[in-house]
XYZ file of C-alpha atoms in Angstrom:
576
model
C 67.762 136.015 128.042
C 70.415 133.375 128.663
C 68.120 130.773 127.097
C 67.787 133.030 124.029
C 71.596 133.361 123.718
C 72.073 129.622 124.167
C 69.448 128.856 121.527
C 70.984 131.389 119.127
C 74.486 129.936 119.618
C 73.178 126.430 118.993
C 71.491 127.567 115.802
C 74.658 129.335 114.657
C 76.733 126.224 115.407
C 74.286 124.013 113.511
C 74.273 126.435 110.575
C 78.092 126.560 110.557
C 78.259 122.763 110.661
C 75.854 122.493 107.741
C 77.888 124.997 105.732
C 81.082 123.099 106.571
C 79.531 119.810 105.456
C 78.200 121.353 102.259
C 81.582 122.894 101.452
C 83.496 119.663 102.020
C 81.137 117.402 100.100
C 81.094 119.901 97.234
C 84.892 119.817 97.230
C 84.885 115.989 97.140
C 82.355 115.987 94.290
C 84.475 118.375 92.227
C 87.620 116.377 93.086
C 85.883 113.182 91.947
C 84.718 114.633 88.621
C 88.155 116.107 87.889
C 89.685 112.759 88.809
C 87.390 110.898 86.414
C 88.429 113.161 83.548
C 92.120 112.984 84.463
C 92.110 109.210 84.774
C 90.320 108.630 81.493
C 92.682 110.731 79.383
C 96.029 110.047 81.147
C 98.060 107.156 79.720
C 99.004 104.319 82.044
C 102.699 104.431 82.949
C 105.045 101.473 83.418
C 104.716 101.228 87.186
C 100.934 101.336 86.958
C 101.025 98.635 84.291
C 103.067 96.473 86.675
C 100.335 96.842 89.289
C 97.749 96.060 86.583
C 99.602 92.757 86.210
C 98.954 92.134 89.902
C 95.228 92.614 89.307
C 95.342 89.968 86.581
C 96.784 87.451 89.039
C 94.929 88.321 92.241
C 96.555 86.743 95.251
C 97.201 87.331 98.936
C 100.655 88.673 98.185
C 103.186 89.599 95.529
C 106.945 89.339 95.469
C 107.695 92.991 96.167
C 104.375 94.226 97.596
C 101.441 93.179 99.761
C 98.122 92.523 97.978
C 96.120 95.755 98.403
C 97.329 97.470 95.222
C 96.001 94.559 93.151
C 92.785 94.306 95.166
C 92.023 98.015 94.756
C 92.662 98.115 90.992
C 90.927 94.869 89.976
C 87.185 95.727 90.425
C 87.328 98.968 88.438
C 89.219 97.284 85.617
C 86.664 94.483 85.525
C 84.015 97.163 84.944
C 85.970 99.263 82.430
C 89.055 97.963 80.681
C 90.685 101.354 80.219
C 92.837 103.754 82.279
C 89.786 105.088 84.136
C 88.740 101.602 85.165
C 92.277 100.762 86.310
C 92.521 103.871 88.494
C 88.915 104.148 89.681
C 89.583 102.270 92.901
C 92.544 104.518 93.683
C 90.427 107.642 93.162
C 87.755 106.337 95.544
C 90.376 105.362 98.137
C 91.913 108.834 97.785
C 88.551 110.477 98.476
C 87.880 108.174 101.423
C 91.252 109.155 102.906
C 90.372 112.853 102.791
C 86.972 112.098 104.323
C 88.549 110.175 107.233
C 91.131 112.914 107.881
C 88.329 115.496 107.894
C 86.374 113.489 110.470
C 89.515 113.042 112.568
C 89.895 116.834 112.732
C 86.273 116.871 113.985
C 85.367 118.993 110.940
C 87.082 122.077 112.296
C 88.165 124.766 109.805
C 87.148 122.759 106.759
C 88.351 125.500 104.415
C 91.904 125.226 105.739
C 91.891 121.437 105.462
C 90.710 121.622 101.843
C 93.630 123.907 101.020
C 96.025 121.510 102.759
C 94.727 118.703 100.542
C 94.981 120.917 97.453
C 98.565 121.875 98.325
C 99.932 118.336 98.717
C 101.282 116.627 95.616
C 100.828 113.232 97.261
C 97.078 113.855 97.562
C 96.855 114.967 93.920
C 98.829 111.929 92.708
C 96.625 109.585 94.704
C 93.648 110.722 92.634
C 95.089 109.764 89.250
C 97.855 107.216 89.737
C 97.980 103.581 90.761
C 100.365 103.653 93.735
C 100.830 101.379 96.735
C 100.955 104.531 98.878
C 97.289 105.342 98.163
C 95.715 102.478 100.175
C 98.535 102.913 102.695
C 97.448 106.509 103.359
C 93.857 105.362 103.862
C 95.053 102.707 106.302
C 97.077 105.282 108.251
C 94.140 107.736 108.278
C 91.776 105.049 109.571
C 94.332 103.936 112.148
C 94.605 107.405 113.660
C 90.838 107.955 113.486
C 90.111 104.759 115.388
C 93.078 105.242 117.730
C 91.561 108.588 118.713
C 88.258 106.813 119.401
C 90.088 104.052 121.271
C 91.682 106.567 123.630
C 88.183 107.781 124.514
C 86.471 104.390 124.740
C 88.146 101.039 124.094
C 85.012 99.008 123.350
C 85.033 95.845 121.241
C 83.833 97.593 118.083
C 86.597 100.209 118.219
C 89.219 97.561 119.002
C 88.239 95.485 115.980
C 88.132 98.506 113.648
C 91.544 99.574 114.932
C 92.871 96.084 114.134
C 91.235 96.247 110.705
C 93.021 99.526 109.957
C 96.354 98.001 111.028
C 95.751 95.048 108.717
C 94.976 97.469 105.879
C 98.281 99.252 106.535
C 100.247 95.984 106.485
C 98.379 94.746 103.421
C 99.356 97.965 101.606
C 103.048 98.416 102.423
C 105.030 96.530 105.002
C 106.941 99.557 106.278
C 103.579 100.926 107.458
C 104.202 98.868 110.594
C 106.436 101.761 111.698
C 103.311 103.888 112.251
C 101.894 101.296 114.624
C 105.221 100.662 116.351
C 105.924 104.309 117.158
C 102.328 104.868 118.255
C 102.690 102.074 120.800
C 106.098 103.429 121.820
C 104.463 106.794 122.508
C 102.043 105.195 124.972
C 103.618 102.105 126.516
C 100.716 101.876 128.984
C 98.849 100.236 126.111
C 100.854 97.089 126.784
C 99.049 96.670 130.107
C 95.565 96.858 128.594
C 93.585 93.759 127.716
C 91.966 95.512 124.758
C 95.385 96.252 123.252
C 96.180 92.542 123.105
C 92.724 91.918 121.689
C 93.619 94.320 118.866
C 96.873 92.418 118.349
C 94.938 89.148 118.197
C 92.420 90.493 115.674
C 95.278 91.851 113.538
C 97.028 88.483 113.552
C 93.816 86.770 112.454
C 93.231 89.296 109.672
C 96.814 88.831 108.460
C 96.659 85.023 108.339
C 95.875 84.766 104.587
C 98.849 86.976 103.693
C 101.071 85.128 106.165
C 100.033 81.807 104.653
C 100.859 83.146 101.179
C 104.310 84.113 102.434
C 104.788 80.626 103.887
C 103.732 78.913 100.653
C 106.117 81.133 98.681
C 109.033 80.574 101.055
C 108.677 84.087 102.499
C 109.627 85.533 99.132
C 108.822 89.134 100.069
C 110.995 89.058 103.176
C 113.893 87.561 101.207
C 113.381 90.147 98.471
C 113.746 93.061 100.890
C 116.641 91.447 102.759
C 118.763 90.439 99.784
C 117.815 92.759 96.907
C 118.624 96.127 98.437
C 121.809 97.613 96.985
C 124.421 98.575 99.577
C 125.209 102.141 98.462
C 127.620 102.830 101.329
C 127.665 105.977 103.441
C 127.458 109.248 101.513
C 126.928 112.806 102.727
C 125.190 113.504 99.430
C 122.577 110.854 100.259
C 122.035 112.374 103.689
C 121.692 115.869 102.216
C 119.257 114.617 99.575
C 117.146 112.840 102.187
C 116.895 115.897 104.423
C 116.375 118.333 101.568
C 113.648 116.354 99.834
C 111.343 116.050 102.847
C 109.601 119.446 102.470
C 108.942 118.587 98.823
C 107.495 115.174 99.740
C 104.836 116.901 101.858
C 104.387 119.886 99.550
C 105.885 120.817 97.205
C 105.270 124.374 98.476
C 103.376 123.874 101.746
C 105.797 121.222 103.051
C 107.856 123.674 105.100
C 104.676 125.143 106.614
C 103.317 121.714 107.587
C 106.634 120.558 109.031
C 107.096 123.810 110.976
C 103.508 123.851 112.235
C 103.754 120.231 113.381
C 106.882 121.114 115.353
C 105.278 124.267 116.751
C 102.139 122.403 117.867
C 102.592 122.156 121.650
C 99.135 120.829 122.539
C 99.607 117.815 124.764
C 97.541 114.661 124.491
C 98.168 110.955 124.009
C 96.921 111.349 120.450
C 99.285 114.197 119.547
C 102.113 112.399 121.282
C 101.509 109.413 118.981
C 101.601 111.659 115.908
C 104.863 113.285 116.988
C 106.523 110.001 117.965
C 105.602 108.579 114.567
C 106.975 111.564 112.668
C 110.274 111.626 114.540
C 110.648 107.842 114.580
C 109.951 107.306 110.887
C 112.197 110.188 109.795
C 115.078 108.865 111.923
C 114.495 105.292 110.746
C 114.774 106.198 107.076
C 117.629 108.616 107.751
C 119.620 105.726 109.211
C 118.626 103.497 106.276
C 120.164 106.014 103.853
C 123.536 105.228 105.405
C 123.485 102.020 103.350
C 120.629 101.790 100.847
C 119.189 104.085 98.220
C 116.312 106.173 99.560
C 113.014 106.399 97.665
C 111.282 109.688 98.395
C 107.806 108.162 98.591
C 108.818 106.044 101.612
C 108.207 108.903 104.057
C 104.857 109.784 102.484
C 103.460 107.486 105.188
C 103.781 110.587 107.379
C 101.413 112.673 105.246
C 98.460 112.067 107.580
C 100.315 112.893 110.841
C 101.637 116.109 109.290
C 98.162 117.050 108.063
C 96.578 116.491 111.471
C 99.229 118.262 113.546
C 99.698 121.064 111.028
C 95.971 121.697 110.671
C 95.435 121.800 114.431
C 98.127 124.451 114.865
C 97.543 126.568 111.758
C 93.768 126.956 112.293
C 94.505 128.958 115.459
C 97.192 131.155 113.874
C 95.858 133.449 111.179
C 99.228 134.492 109.751
C 100.223 130.864 109.253
C 96.791 130.202 107.760
C 97.109 132.981 105.189
C 100.592 131.859 104.153
C 99.563 128.224 103.729
C 96.472 129.082 101.687
C 98.519 131.327 99.392
C 101.116 128.577 98.919
C 98.364 126.073 98.171
C 96.840 128.402 95.592
C 100.268 128.723 93.960
C 100.594 124.923 94.005
C 97.245 124.470 92.282
C 98.195 127.060 89.649
C 101.424 125.138 88.975
C 99.744 121.732 88.953
C 96.904 122.593 86.571
C 99.100 122.772 83.424
C 101.112 119.777 84.644
C 97.976 117.677 85.053
C 96.666 118.815 81.667
C 100.009 117.868 80.096
C 99.658 114.346 81.482
C 96.394 114.091 79.549
C 97.491 115.891 76.383
C 100.921 116.687 74.966
C 100.542 120.445 74.451
C 103.930 121.737 75.650
C 106.379 122.882 72.942
C 108.783 120.081 72.007
C 111.802 122.153 73.031
C 110.370 122.350 76.558
C 110.063 118.587 76.928
C 113.327 117.636 75.217
C 115.126 115.140 77.442
C 111.988 114.320 79.449
C 110.848 110.749 79.771
C 108.208 109.810 77.190
C 104.679 109.698 78.631
C 102.530 109.903 75.492
C 101.757 107.658 72.493
C 103.044 104.424 74.015
C 100.298 102.537 72.155
C 102.218 103.148 68.900
C 105.354 101.733 70.548
C 103.473 98.575 71.530
C 102.171 98.173 67.976
C 105.704 98.465 66.585
C 107.026 95.865 69.048
C 104.169 93.549 68.170
C 104.791 93.919 64.440
C 108.560 93.533 64.802
C 108.164 90.299 66.759
C 106.276 88.657 63.902
C 103.911 86.955 66.312
C 106.640 85.250 68.361
C 106.318 85.153 72.153
C 108.089 88.205 73.590
C 110.472 88.447 76.534
C 111.992 91.645 77.971
C 115.330 91.612 79.789
C 115.464 93.389 83.183
C 112.608 95.789 82.479
C 109.486 94.932 84.452
C 107.877 98.292 83.663
C 108.397 97.976 79.910
C 107.197 94.371 79.783
C 104.177 95.270 81.944
C 103.359 98.269 79.777
C 103.450 96.104 76.648
C 101.243 93.531 78.378
C 98.726 96.167 79.416
C 98.538 97.805 75.988
C 98.249 94.573 73.963
C 96.600 92.339 76.595
C 99.316 89.787 75.724
C 101.052 89.125 79.050
C 104.782 88.740 78.411
C 107.709 87.796 80.607
C 110.360 89.976 82.242
C 113.549 87.898 82.265
C 115.716 89.064 85.174
C 119.429 88.418 84.941
C 122.071 87.947 87.642
C 122.972 91.665 87.628
C 119.415 92.855 88.222
C 116.773 91.980 90.808
C 113.758 89.727 90.977
C 110.233 90.944 90.183
C 106.829 89.355 90.530
C 107.256 87.937 87.017
C 109.577 85.391 88.633
C 106.703 83.966 90.702
C 104.408 83.622 87.681
C 104.514 80.730 85.170
C 105.489 83.074 82.324
C 109.060 81.847 81.901
C 108.002 78.217 82.123
C 105.586 78.803 79.238
C 108.508 79.888 77.012
C 110.615 76.746 77.471
C 111.523 75.135 74.138
C 109.936 77.914 72.053
C 111.423 80.414 69.628
C 111.404 83.681 71.578
C 111.640 87.341 70.569
C 113.999 88.786 73.184
C 114.261 92.530 73.886
C 117.248 93.807 75.831
C 117.056 96.782 78.180
C 120.275 98.358 76.907
C 121.866 98.686 73.513
C 124.187 95.790 72.614
C 125.327 95.964 68.985
C 127.184 92.655 69.254
C 124.260 90.436 70.259
C 121.175 92.497 69.382
C 119.738 94.449 66.484
C 118.416 97.993 66.918
C 115.115 99.514 65.899
C 113.997 103.106 66.535
C 110.319 103.633 67.359
C 108.235 106.700 66.584
C 108.349 107.895 70.187
C 112.139 107.638 70.273
C 112.419 104.531 72.423
C 114.896 102.116 70.861
C 114.182 98.396 70.695
C 117.207 96.112 71.006
C 116.117 92.679 69.886
C 117.082 89.207 68.720
C 115.431 85.839 68.164
C 116.347 82.796 70.255
C 115.425 79.303 69.113
C 114.670 76.622 71.678
C 114.733 79.016 74.617
C 115.881 77.308 77.790
C 116.337 78.630 81.279
C 116.968 76.901 84.589
C 115.947 79.858 86.721
C 114.239 77.679 89.344
C 117.303 75.616 90.104
C 118.378 77.329 93.305
C 122.037 77.441 94.354
C 123.265 77.773 97.924
C 126.687 77.547 99.538
C 126.769 74.716 102.041
C 127.630 75.953 105.546
C 127.765 79.484 104.165
C 129.382 82.297 106.105
C 127.684 85.674 106.377
C 130.738 87.444 104.972
C 133.793 86.039 103.227
C 137.294 87.491 103.079
C 139.434 86.546 100.086
C 142.764 87.550 98.598
C 143.295 88.321 94.887
C 144.386 85.175 93.044
C 143.443 82.897 95.974
C 141.991 79.447 95.243
C 138.830 78.869 97.285
C 136.995 75.541 97.521
C 133.243 75.699 98.116
C 130.518 73.098 98.274
C 127.364 74.161 96.417
C 123.894 72.663 96.789
C 121.608 72.830 93.756
C 117.882 72.307 94.373
C 115.343 71.725 91.599
C 112.329 73.863 92.508
C 110.447 73.139 89.302
C 107.375 70.953 89.622
C 108.890 68.567 87.110
C 112.099 66.750 86.251
C 114.559 68.900 84.349
C 117.090 67.684 81.795
C 120.105 69.846 81.009
C 120.322 68.082 77.631
C 117.174 69.989 76.601
C 119.503 72.910 75.856
C 120.598 71.044 72.706
C 124.154 71.639 71.568
C 124.555 74.615 73.924
C 126.502 74.099 77.120
C 124.806 74.655 80.468
C 127.381 76.431 82.641
C 127.383 77.082 86.382
C 128.953 80.541 86.846
C 130.045 82.742 89.700
C 129.697 86.498 89.233
C 131.344 89.345 91.126
C 129.165 92.451 91.505
C 129.797 95.991 92.692
C 126.258 97.065 93.444
C 124.585 95.732 90.316
C 127.622 96.303 88.074
C 129.357 93.075 86.964
C 133.107 93.265 87.596
C 134.095 89.614 87.240
C 132.858 86.209 86.103
C 134.192 82.673 86.267
C 132.834 79.540 84.636
C 132.917 76.778 87.231
C 131.460 73.555 85.808
C 129.344 72.216 82.945
C 126.026 70.785 84.155
C 124.738 67.568 82.611
C 122.139 64.907 83.353
C 118.745 65.333 84.987
C 117.309 66.518 88.290
C 114.023 65.224 89.646
C 111.503 67.549 91.272
C 112.854 68.882 94.628
C 116.050 66.849 94.126
C 119.188 68.274 95.704
C 122.633 67.768 94.163
C 125.957 68.838 95.665
C 128.963 70.000 93.679
C 132.443 70.883 94.845
C 133.794 73.919 93.001
C 137.019 75.916 93.108
C 136.926 79.680 92.736
C 139.930 81.630 91.521
C 139.504 85.032 93.132
C 139.946 87.821 90.557
C 142.421 90.677 90.859
C 140.019 93.034 92.586
C 140.088 95.043 95.799
C 137.189 96.137 97.968
C 133.747 94.930 99.014
C 131.683 92.972 96.507
C 128.801 90.532 96.207
C 129.062 87.148 94.549
C 126.099 85.469 92.921
C 125.798 82.128 91.141
C 123.955 81.482 87.903
C 123.159 78.706 85.440
C 123.731 79.952 81.894
C 122.480 78.323 78.713
C 124.697 79.138 75.730
C 124.460 82.774 74.663
C 121.359 83.503 76.777
C 122.084 85.900 79.620
C 122.482 84.140 82.984
C 119.428 84.447 85.273
C 119.289 84.812 89.057
C 119.959 81.427 90.653
C 121.162 82.483 94.098
C 121.064 85.283 96.578
C 123.999 87.665 96.796
C 126.800 86.794 99.240
C 129.046 89.527 100.605
C 132.795 89.188 100.115
C 135.813 91.367 100.791
C 138.824 91.001 98.510
C 141.977 92.471 99.980
């Protein structure tokens, strides 16, 4: 009799497992088909076009991102040069992430997990948008899957796969290292294990190509994140926004349920401890960062996988929680269906979308820009998304010219600006300027502010540093300050300032409040030539403007009426 019951239970378990597998794979198949349709008919936005640019210049790194976003998008676009091809890799990565999370839950309560996926906006977006967070989420999912295996058996295969998942995280977004850090912090005994250090060694080896790229580019990404963040200062509004947005990041509607269930999950294990340490650590880390810099809500999406795993484990054993979450997920899907259709087709009444950002018919905008330029090479000021969108739509890769009051983009590491030297250029400004630019209104309502520049010249790659610079300067209004500046020619050629023609080449100092210019002083006129890698020192005297407060100063080399580019990092000063 006991044998009969045992056999019957085994058969029931096998049948349940088969049904669970069938349900999940059916869900993934439907998700894939819907994703194919969505991706084909949804226009590529500016951020996605910027990542498309990465795929056109495949490398082991980019100025503001690691390489995975370019690696993931390139193969699909090689196959199909349309929005579906560009996003195909992201859709597949998105599906793989759900598959890994499902396996990490050991396929328990598959129905609940499907509704968790369906209720998370981040999971939906990963299926039809090119985002750096998509491969990051796969890396995090793989990391926790293999970490769970590692805790059971730390064999060589598991150690290497764990290292591979860590490398994938770091190759996707650098702040993903927080997941690894807080996992180790949750289980410091790992530091005494030989296999842990083997994983570290494998990770280092896997990261060597990216590290070498950083070295060859003078650690451009590290400098970008150190010197290009805007010091927003402490604000209670920023703190309130950060705290209030978190449930929406992991929802929009099921976020509170997932956060509450993760907190309520009291099951103790090294694995759960790692998930909880990561959640608390990452949330505190970015909370502290909001004391100074602007917070981007997608930063904490790295916690999507820990919240899914902890929330699922708790909710599956609590039927009331389960019913509430499923109902919220159904409501989310109902809300997202018209939104996703709208991304594909503009069917909302115009009065509903008045004031919204334009997401349709950008191909007509690109045609108007192309016609207006008259065939001249095009350059956009301070608008990497707009320049990338134009490049994607026309397949004519154009430059984004970043000025002293903006920030660098990956365009600055490409030879695009060098290719414009000495040419007549069609320049498009980001903002309206009726003094220096003409205006043109496009069919989609996006104004074009343009002018033509003959003999375009820029000395963007002449880098300026203060000799024996201090970390922070204190000045008084009206004070005369003597500084010694070192100019280094980082072009792979000799430059001649006389190439600017009858326009003066001026070395300026700018005073910035955030990115808002509040003062400028012309220091010296540059003449003569500079050989490749040559360094030249100049003594300059600054007259401190009548300002009070904390500011940044930045130096630039300006050619005539052309806006000054970025020729130095920002230096903090206090004027009092």
